[in-house]
Amino acid sequence: MTIEKVGIVGAGQMGNGIAHVFALAEYEVLMTDISEDALKAAVALIERNLDRQVSKDLITQAQKTDAMKRITTTPTLTDLGKTDLIIEAATERETIKTAIFEDLVPHLKPDTILTSNTSSISITRLASRTDRPEKFMGFHFMNPVPIMQLVELIRGIATDEATFKACHAVVERLGKTSATAEDFPAFIVNRILMPMINEAIYTLYEGVGSVQSIDTSLKLGANHPMGPLELADFIGLDTCLAIMNVLHDGLADTKYRPCPLLTKYVEAGWLGRKSERGFYDYRSGTPVPTR
């Protein structure tokens, strides 16, 4: 399978990062979103991030210019039908993802590979809503995409070997490293990471320590680059809650029960950095713990 033109669904945090690395790897990129403002903001952010790479001598000015020329946008989802590989990077809600795939299917080329950047949802179940489960798999990038080296590759029960090899080759061309995960809830990274974050929230909820003390303890005591509550804010508390719910529902084990405090923060709209308030308040420019 020859992959040269890549379609990306979603211009948010993950979508624009994926577009960034594919364009640098000399793929033609077509990015779509329901919001034209989001598409414009994504392109502007990609350009700023590429400029940052130029300033650090990670890429040349010519590479940046060429990468920007390879990125085009469209508000029309079905325009992606002419691409060789589609990466869905929409909100972590299964109903939204399945609706996207159902809308795309009638417009795809016969050999187009469909993938999802989902961090937790069943690949087999998503694939079953398409006409090509054998050409469907999980393609899970880590945030921030231009910096993080890992890509999780997840096969559904029907994914064929040719599709897996094609996606593996794409990861190599991007200069990243792949890890193969089985199609179990949350795969590898989030199966381990999210319960740790959830336990940190329980530690806060039960009054064992403050936000600052919990984050300082893990940074200095376990040599983590970010504390778990700071990391939760970075990921997005709504995303953390969604993944914990997938783990709890999919594995039927009470150890994956989302902390009530996490649920309360999400209900309040305190989603972390993207809403400027979560376990820290970012509105003044300097993060201040909210508890």
Coordinates of N, CA and C in Angstrom, one line a residue, residues 78 100-109 131-132:
T78 N -16.2 14.9 3.7 CA -16.1 14.0 2.6 C -15.0 14.3 1.6
I100 N -18.6 10.0 12.4 CA -17.6 10.4 11.4 C -17.3 9.3 10.4
F101 N -17.0 8.1 10.9 CA -16.6 7.0 10.0 C -17.8 6.6 9.1
E102 N -19.0 6.7 9.6 CA -20.2 6.3 8.8 C -20.4 7.4 7.7
D103 N -20.1 8.6 8.0 CA -20.2 9.7 6.9 C -19.1 9.5 5.9
L104 N -18.0 9.1 6.3 CA -16.8 9.0 5.4 C -16.9 7.8 4.4
V105 N -17.4 6.7 4.9 CA -17.3 5.4 4.2 C -17.8 5.5 2.7
P106 N -18.9 6.1 2.4 CA -19.4 6.1 1.0 C -18.5 6.9 0.1
H107 N -17.6 7.7 0.6 CA -16.7 8.5 -0.3 C -15.3 8.1 -0.4
L108 N -14.9 6.9 0.2 CA -13.6 6.5 0.3 C -13.2 5.7 -1.0
K109 N -11.9 5.8 -1.3 CA -11.3 4.9 -2.3 C -11.3 3.5 -1.7
D131 N -17.1 -0.1 6.3 CA -17.2 -1.2 5.3 C -15.8 -1.9 5.1
R132 N -14.8 -1.6 5.9 CA -13.5 -2.1 5.8 C -12.8 -2.4 7.1

